[in-house]
XYZ file of C-alpha atoms in Angstrom:
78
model
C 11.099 0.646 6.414
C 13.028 -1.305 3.436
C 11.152 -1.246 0.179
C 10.577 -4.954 0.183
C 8.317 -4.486 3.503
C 6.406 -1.624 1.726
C 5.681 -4.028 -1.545
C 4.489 -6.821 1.215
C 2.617 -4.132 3.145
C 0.863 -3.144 0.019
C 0.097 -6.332 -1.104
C -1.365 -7.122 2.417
C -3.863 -4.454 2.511
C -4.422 -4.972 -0.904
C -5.402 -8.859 -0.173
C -7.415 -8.037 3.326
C -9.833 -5.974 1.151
C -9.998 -8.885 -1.124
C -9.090 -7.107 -4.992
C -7.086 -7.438 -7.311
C -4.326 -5.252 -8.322
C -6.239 -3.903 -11.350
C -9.254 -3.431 -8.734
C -7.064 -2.380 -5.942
C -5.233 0.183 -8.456
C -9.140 2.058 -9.379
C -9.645 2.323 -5.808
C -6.296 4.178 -5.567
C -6.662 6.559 -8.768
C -3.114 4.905 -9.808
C -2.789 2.148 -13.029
C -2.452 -1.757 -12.252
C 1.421 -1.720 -13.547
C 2.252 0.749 -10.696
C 0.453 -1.461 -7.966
C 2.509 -4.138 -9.466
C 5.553 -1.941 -9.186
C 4.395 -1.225 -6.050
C 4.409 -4.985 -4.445
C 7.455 -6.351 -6.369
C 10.026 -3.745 -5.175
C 10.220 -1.788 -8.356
C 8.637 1.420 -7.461
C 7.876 2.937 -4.083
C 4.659 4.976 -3.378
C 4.568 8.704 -4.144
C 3.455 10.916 -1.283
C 0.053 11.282 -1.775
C -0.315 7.609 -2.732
C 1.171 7.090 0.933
C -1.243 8.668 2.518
C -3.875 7.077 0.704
C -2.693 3.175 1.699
C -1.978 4.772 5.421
C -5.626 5.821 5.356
C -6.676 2.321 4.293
C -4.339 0.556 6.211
C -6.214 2.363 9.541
C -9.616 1.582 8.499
C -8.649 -2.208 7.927
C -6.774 -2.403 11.314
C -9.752 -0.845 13.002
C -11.970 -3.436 11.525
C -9.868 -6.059 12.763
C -8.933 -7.155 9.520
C -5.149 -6.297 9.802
C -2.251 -6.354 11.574
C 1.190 -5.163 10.602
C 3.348 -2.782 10.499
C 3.390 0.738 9.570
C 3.704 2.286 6.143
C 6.505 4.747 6.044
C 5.703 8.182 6.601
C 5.870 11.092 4.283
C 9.205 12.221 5.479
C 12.246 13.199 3.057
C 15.033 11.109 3.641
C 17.881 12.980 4.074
């Protein structure tokens, strides 16, 4: 997935739970400036951030209230 679909991704979920980016960044454990990185294509997600947005991104599809792609696994690119 291209780092530009991640940053809308994130902002997505972050938008279907209705935050901000400082409120979306507590929920996370990470600061607002790396939620910002995050959605304008400066910064990609570490691992463990990954799994934390894949975990939200589940509960929000199984509530209905999203629908789009997949975040990028935790696989190395080689």
């Amino acid at each position: 997935m291209a780092e530009n679909e991640v940053g809308n991704l994130i902002r997505n979920l972050r938008k279907a739970m209705a935050l901000t980016q400082e409120q979306f960044a507590a929920k996370l454990g990470v600061t607002f400036p790396t939620v910002n990185r995050w959605e304008n294509q400066k910064a990609a997600p570490s691992p463990l951030a990954t799994e934390k947005l894949q975990k939200l991104q589940t509960q929000l599809e199984k509530k209905g209230l999203l629908k789009t792609s997949s975040l990028p696994s935790n696989e190395k690119k080689q």
